[in-house]
Coordinates of C-alpha atoms in Angstrom, one line a residue:
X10 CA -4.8 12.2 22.3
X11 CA -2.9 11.4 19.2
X12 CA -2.7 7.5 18.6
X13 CA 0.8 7.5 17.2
X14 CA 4.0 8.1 18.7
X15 CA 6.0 11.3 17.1
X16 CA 9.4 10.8 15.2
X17 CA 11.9 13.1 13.9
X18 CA 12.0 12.7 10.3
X19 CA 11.7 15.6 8.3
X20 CA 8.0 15.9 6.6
X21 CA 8.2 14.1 2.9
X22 CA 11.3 12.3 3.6
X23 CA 11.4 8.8 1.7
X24 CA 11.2 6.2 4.3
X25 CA 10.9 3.0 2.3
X26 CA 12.5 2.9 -1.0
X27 CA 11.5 -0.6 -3.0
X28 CA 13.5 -0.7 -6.3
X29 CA 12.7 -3.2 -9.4
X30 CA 12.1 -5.9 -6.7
X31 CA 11.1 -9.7 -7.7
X32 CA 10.0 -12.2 -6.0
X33 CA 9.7 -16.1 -7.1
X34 CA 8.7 -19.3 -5.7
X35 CA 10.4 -22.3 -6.8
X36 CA 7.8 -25.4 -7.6
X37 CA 8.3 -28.8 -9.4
X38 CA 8.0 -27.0 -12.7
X39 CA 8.6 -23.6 -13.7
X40 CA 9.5 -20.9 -11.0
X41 CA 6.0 -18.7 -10.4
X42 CA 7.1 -14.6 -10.1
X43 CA 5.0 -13.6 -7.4
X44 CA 6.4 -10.2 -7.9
X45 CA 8.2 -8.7 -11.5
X46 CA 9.8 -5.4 -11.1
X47 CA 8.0 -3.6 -8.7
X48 CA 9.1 0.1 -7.6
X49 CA 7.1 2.0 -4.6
X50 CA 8.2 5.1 -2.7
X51 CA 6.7 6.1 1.3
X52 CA 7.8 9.5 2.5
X53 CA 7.1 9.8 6.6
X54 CA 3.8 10.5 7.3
X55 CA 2.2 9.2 3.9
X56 CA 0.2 6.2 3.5
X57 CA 0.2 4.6 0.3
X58 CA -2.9 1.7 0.0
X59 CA -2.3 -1.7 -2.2
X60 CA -5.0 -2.9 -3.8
X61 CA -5.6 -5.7 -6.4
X62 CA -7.4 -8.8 -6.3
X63 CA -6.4 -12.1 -4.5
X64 CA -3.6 -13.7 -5.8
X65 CA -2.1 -10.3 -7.5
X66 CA 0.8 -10.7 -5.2
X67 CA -0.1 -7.9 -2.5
X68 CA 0.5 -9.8 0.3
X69 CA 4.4 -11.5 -1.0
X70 CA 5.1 -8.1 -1.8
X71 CA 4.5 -6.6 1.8
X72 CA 6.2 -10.2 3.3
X73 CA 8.7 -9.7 1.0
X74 CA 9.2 -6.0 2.3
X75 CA 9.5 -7.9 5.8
X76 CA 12.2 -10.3 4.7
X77 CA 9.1 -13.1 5.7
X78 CA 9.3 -15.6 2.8
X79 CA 9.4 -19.1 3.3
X80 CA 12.7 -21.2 1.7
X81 CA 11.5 -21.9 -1.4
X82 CA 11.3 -18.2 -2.7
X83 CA 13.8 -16.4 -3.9
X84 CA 14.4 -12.2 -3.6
X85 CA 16.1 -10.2 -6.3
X86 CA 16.1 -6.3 -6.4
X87 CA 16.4 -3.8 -3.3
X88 CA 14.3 -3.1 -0.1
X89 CA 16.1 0.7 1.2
X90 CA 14.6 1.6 4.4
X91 CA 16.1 4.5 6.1
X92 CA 19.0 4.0 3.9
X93 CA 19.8 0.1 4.6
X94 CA 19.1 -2.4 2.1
X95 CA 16.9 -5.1 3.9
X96 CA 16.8 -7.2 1.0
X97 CA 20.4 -8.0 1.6
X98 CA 20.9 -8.0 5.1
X99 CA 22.0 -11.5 6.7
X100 CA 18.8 -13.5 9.0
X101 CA 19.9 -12.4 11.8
X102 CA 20.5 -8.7 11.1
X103 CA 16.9 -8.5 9.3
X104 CA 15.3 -10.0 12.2
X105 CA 17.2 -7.1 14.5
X106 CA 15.4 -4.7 11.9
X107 CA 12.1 -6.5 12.2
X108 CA 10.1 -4.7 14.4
X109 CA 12.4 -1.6 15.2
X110 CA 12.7 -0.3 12.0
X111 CA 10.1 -1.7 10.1
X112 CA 6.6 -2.9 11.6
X113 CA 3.5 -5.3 10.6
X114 CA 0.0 -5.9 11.6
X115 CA -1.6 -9.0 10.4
X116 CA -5.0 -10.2 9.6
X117 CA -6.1 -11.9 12.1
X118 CA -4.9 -11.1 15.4
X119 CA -6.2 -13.8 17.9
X120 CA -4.0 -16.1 15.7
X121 CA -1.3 -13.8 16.2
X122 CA -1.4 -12.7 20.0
X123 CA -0.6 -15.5 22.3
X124 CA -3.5 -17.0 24.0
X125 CA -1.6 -17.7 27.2
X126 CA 0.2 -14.3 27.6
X127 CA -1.4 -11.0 29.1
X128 CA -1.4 -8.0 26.6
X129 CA 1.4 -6.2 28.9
X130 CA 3.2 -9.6 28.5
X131 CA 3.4 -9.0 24.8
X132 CA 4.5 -5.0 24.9
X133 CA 7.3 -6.3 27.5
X134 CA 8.3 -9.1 25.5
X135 CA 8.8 -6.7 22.0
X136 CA 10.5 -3.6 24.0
X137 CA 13.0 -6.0 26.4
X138 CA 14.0 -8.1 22.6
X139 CA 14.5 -4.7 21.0
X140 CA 15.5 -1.9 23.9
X141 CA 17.6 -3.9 26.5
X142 CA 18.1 -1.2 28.2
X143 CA 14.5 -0.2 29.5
X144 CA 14.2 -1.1 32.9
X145 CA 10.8 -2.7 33.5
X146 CA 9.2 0.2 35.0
X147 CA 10.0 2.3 31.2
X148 CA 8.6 -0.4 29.7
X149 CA 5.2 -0.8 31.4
X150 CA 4.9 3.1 31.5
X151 CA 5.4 2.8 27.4
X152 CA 2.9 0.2 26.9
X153 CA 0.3 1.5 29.6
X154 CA 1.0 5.0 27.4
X155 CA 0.4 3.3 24.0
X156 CA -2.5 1.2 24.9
X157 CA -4.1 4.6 26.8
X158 CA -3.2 6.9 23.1
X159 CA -5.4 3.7 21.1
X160 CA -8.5 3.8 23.8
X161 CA -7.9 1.2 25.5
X162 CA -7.8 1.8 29.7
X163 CA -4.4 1.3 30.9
X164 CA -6.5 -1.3 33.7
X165 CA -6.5 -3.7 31.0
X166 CA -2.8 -4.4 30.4
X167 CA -3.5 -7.2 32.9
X168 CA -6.2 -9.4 30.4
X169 CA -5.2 -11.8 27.9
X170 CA -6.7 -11.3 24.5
X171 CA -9.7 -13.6 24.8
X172 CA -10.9 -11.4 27.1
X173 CA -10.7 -8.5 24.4
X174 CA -13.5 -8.0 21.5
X175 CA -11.8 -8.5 17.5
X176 CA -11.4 -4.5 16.8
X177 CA -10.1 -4.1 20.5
X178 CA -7.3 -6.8 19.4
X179 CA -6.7 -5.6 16.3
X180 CA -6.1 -2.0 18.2
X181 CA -3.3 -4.0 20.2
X182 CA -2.0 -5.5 17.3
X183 CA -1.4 -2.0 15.5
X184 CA 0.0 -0.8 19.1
X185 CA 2.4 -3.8 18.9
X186 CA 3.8 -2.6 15.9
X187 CA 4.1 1.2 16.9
X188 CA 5.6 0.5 20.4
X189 CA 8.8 1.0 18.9
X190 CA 8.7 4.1 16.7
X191 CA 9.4 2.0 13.3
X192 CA 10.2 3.7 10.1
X193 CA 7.6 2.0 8.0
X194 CA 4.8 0.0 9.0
X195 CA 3.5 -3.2 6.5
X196 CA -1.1 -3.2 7.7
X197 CA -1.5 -6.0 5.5
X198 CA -5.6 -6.7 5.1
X199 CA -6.0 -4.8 9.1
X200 CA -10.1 -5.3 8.7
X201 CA -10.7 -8.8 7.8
X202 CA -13.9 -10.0 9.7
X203 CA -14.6 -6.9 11.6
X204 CA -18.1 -5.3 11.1
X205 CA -18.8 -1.6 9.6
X206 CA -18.8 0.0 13.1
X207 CA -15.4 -1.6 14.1
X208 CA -13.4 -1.2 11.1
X209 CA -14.5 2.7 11.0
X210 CA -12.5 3.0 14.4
X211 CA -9.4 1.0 12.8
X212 CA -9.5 3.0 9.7
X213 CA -9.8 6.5 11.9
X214 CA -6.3 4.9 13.6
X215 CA -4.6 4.1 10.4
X216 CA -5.8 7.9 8.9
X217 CA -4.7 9.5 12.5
X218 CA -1.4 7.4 11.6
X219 CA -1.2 9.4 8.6
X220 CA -1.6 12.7 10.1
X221 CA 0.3 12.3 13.2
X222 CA 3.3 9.9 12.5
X223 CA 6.5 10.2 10.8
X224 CA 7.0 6.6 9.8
X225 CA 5.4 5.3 6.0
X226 CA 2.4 3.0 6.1
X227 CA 1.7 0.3 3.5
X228 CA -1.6 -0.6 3.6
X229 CA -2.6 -3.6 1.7
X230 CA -6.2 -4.3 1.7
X231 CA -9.2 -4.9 -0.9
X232 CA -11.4 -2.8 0.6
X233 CA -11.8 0.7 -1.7
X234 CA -13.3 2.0 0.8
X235 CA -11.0 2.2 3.1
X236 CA -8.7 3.4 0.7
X237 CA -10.3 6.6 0.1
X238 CA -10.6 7.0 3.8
X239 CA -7.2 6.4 4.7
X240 CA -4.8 7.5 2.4
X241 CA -2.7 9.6 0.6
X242 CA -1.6 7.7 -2.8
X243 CA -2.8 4.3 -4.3
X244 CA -1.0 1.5 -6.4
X245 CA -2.4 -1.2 -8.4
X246 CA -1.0 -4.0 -8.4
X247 CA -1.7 -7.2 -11.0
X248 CA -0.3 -10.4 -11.9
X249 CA 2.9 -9.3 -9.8
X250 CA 3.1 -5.8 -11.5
X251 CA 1.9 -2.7 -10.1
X252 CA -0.1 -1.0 -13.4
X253 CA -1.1 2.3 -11.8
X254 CA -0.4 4.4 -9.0
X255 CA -0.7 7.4 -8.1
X256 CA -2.4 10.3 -5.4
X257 CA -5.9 8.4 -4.2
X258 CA -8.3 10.9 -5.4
X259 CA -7.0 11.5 -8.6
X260 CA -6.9 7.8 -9.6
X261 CA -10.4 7.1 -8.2
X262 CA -11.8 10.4 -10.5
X263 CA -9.8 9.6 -13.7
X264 CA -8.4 6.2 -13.7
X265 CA -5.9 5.6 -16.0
X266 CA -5.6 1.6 -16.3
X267 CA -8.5 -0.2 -17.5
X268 CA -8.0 -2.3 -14.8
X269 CA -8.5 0.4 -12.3
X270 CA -11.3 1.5 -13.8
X271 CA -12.7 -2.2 -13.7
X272 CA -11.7 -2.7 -10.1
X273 CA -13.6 0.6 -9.0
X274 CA -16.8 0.0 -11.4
X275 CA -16.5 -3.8 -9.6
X276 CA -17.0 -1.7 -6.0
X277 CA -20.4 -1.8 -4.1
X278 CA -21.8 0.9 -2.8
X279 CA -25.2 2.4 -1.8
X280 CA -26.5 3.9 -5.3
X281 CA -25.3 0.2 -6.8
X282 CA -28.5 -1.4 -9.0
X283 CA -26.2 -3.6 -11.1
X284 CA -23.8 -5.8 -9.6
X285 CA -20.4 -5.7 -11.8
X286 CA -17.5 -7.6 -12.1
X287 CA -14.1 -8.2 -14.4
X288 CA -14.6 -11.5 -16.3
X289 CA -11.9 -14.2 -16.5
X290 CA -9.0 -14.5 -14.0
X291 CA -5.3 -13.5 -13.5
X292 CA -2.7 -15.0 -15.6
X293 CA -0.5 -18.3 -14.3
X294 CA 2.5 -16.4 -12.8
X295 CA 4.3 -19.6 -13.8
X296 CA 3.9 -18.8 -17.7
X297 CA 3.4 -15.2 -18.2
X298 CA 1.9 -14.4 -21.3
X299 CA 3.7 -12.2 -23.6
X300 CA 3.0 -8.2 -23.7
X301 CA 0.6 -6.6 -21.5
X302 CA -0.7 -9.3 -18.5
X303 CA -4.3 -7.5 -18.2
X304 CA -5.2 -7.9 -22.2
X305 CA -7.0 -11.1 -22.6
X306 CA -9.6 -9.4 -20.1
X307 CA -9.3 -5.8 -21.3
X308 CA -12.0 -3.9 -23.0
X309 CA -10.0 -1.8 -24.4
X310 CA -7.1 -4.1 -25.5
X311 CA -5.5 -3.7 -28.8
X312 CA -3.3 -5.8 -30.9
X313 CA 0.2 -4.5 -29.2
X314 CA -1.2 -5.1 -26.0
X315 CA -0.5 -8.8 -26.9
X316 CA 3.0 -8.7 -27.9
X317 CA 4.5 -5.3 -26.6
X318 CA 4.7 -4.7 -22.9
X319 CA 3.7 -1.1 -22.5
X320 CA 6.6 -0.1 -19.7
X321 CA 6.0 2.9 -17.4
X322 CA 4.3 6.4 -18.4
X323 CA 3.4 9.3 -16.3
X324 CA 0.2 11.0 -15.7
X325 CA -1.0 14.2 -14.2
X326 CA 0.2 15.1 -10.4
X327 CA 2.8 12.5 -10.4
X328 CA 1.6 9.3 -11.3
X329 CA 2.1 6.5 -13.3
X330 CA 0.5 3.6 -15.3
X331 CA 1.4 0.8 -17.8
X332 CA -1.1 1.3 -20.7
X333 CA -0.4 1.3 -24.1
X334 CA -3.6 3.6 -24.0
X335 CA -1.3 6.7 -23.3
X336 CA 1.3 5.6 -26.1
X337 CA -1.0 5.9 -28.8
X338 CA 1.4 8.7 -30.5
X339 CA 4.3 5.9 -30.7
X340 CA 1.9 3.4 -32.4
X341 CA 1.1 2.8 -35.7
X342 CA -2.6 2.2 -37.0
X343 CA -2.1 -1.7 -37.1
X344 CA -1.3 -1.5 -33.9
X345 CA -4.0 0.3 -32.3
X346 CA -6.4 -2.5 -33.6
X347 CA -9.0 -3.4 -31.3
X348 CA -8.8 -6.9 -30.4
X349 CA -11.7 -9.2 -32.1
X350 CA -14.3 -10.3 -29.1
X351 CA -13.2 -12.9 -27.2
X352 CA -15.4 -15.4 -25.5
X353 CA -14.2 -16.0 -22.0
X354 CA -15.1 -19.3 -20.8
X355 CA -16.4 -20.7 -17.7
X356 CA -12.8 -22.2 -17.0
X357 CA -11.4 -18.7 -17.1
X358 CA -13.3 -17.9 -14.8
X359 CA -12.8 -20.1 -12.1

């Protein structure tokens, strides 16, 4: 049995439209921007995967998405799901939203699921908030229906969560968010602490998600792995910027960013002998350096790359990256200087 309800949206159709959105956090000094100008598309039934390292600003992009920031950031730019702008909508409309239209499964979920509730306690609780008209007999056949579609046996909807192993929880947490048909669906990190065997099941969900559903998924994660497992396009994100994205296995073959190429040469796997990793760290969002953000660690950076931001260019099967790499026609030769070595120092790394 499928593991995703059906919707009605046409095949392809955008779900989720983010457009030049920023996000910034105000602190005793200068503000820190979290997020700079980020546009992403999801068309029903696509998955598009989020990847970059910690502190890139993944997870206050999919929060921000969500309309879950705390005070002290501020939101410029446009959030258009299913044709409303989220990023405008007043608290208590956005928190209507949350949930029907747009869904989210955390990290962790026995931090999320309430200790002292039983798991058909929490599907009642989100379908009486959001359909007020179900009478309690809908409602229990809807939850006993979705926990039955994730494997889970419908004799269960009496346990609380302790009583439930971590990938069985993190099932219930994805059914949470699916109970109510949403449009798009925010998975931030879905496979933190769960072992090999456990998050194979979860990532079988999210890819039966893909193939089933009509609503978008956002998958935010830093597992490559999962990635190529689970689905359809990829985007890059760094310092707050997303520098590549594109269809998954055309970016894994031929990526176009160095940084991509860095992140996936960085990626263990079975035939790994040499360990690898990208030297230095991120850039202080509070002070961003001038040009492109990636050069002071980029093996390929040239002396534009530290004044000139690069801006968007397309590659093949409808991608794009920010790389002064694929500008080389519009440069001239001083420009396409390599960079002299640069010694990166313990600090920087740190």
């Amino acid at each position: 049995m499928s593991a995703v309800p059906q919707q009605a949206t046409a095949p392809g159709a955008p779900r989720i439209a983010v457009r030049d959105l920023r996000i910034w956090y105000g602190t005793g000094g200068a503000p820190v921007r979290a997020v700079d100008g980020v546009d992403l598309t999801i068309n029903a039934g696509q998955t598009v995967a989020l990847v970059g390292e910690s502190g890139c600003g993944k997870t206050t992009l999919g929060r921000g998405i969500l309309g879950m920031l705390p005070p002290s950031a501020a939101v410029d730019g446009e959030v258009v799901v299913d044709g409303v702008d989220l990023a405008h909508l007043p608290p208590r409309r956005l928190r209507a939203m949350r949930g029907l239209r747009i869904g989210l499964v955390f990290q962790e979920p026995m931090t999320r699921l309430d200790p002292l509730m039983r798991i058909g306690d929490h599907f009642d609780e989100v379908l009486r908030t959001h359909r007020p008209k179900m009478s309690r007999a809908e409602r229990e056949r809807e939850s006993v229906a979705m926990l039955r579609s994730l494997g889970i046996p419908p004799s269960r909807i009496r346990q609380y969560p302790h009583e439930f192993s971590g990938g069985m929880r993190q099932r219930i947490m994805i059914g949470l968010a699916l109970v109510l048909r949403p449009a798009v669906i925010v998975a931030d990190e879905p496979t933190t602490a769960l072992d090999v065997l456990v998050e194979a099941q979860i990532v079988e969900i999210l890819a039966e998600l893909r193939r089933n559903a009509d609503c978008g998924l956002l998958l935010i994660t830093h597992n490559l792995g999962i990635v190529a497992k689970a689905a359809d396009r990829v985007a890059v994100m760094y310092a707050g910027h997303i520098v590549e994205e594109g269809e998954v296995d055309r970016v894994f073959s031929e990526p176009a960013h160095p940084y991509t190429r860095e992140l996936l040469r960085s990626t263990i796997s079975l035939d790994t002998s040499d360990l690898h990793y990208i030297p230095g760290s991120p850039p202080d969002l509070s002070a961003p350096l001038s040009g492109c953000l990636f050069h002071p660690r980029c093996p390929d950076a040239m002396r534009v790359c530290q004044s000139r931001d690069p801006g968007q260019t397309a590659t093949a099967g409808g991608g794009r990256v920010s790389c002064w790499l694929h500008r080389l026609d519009e440069l001239e030769p001083a420009d396409r200087e390599p960079l002299p070595d640069r010694e990166i120092s313990v600090a920087d790394e740190a």
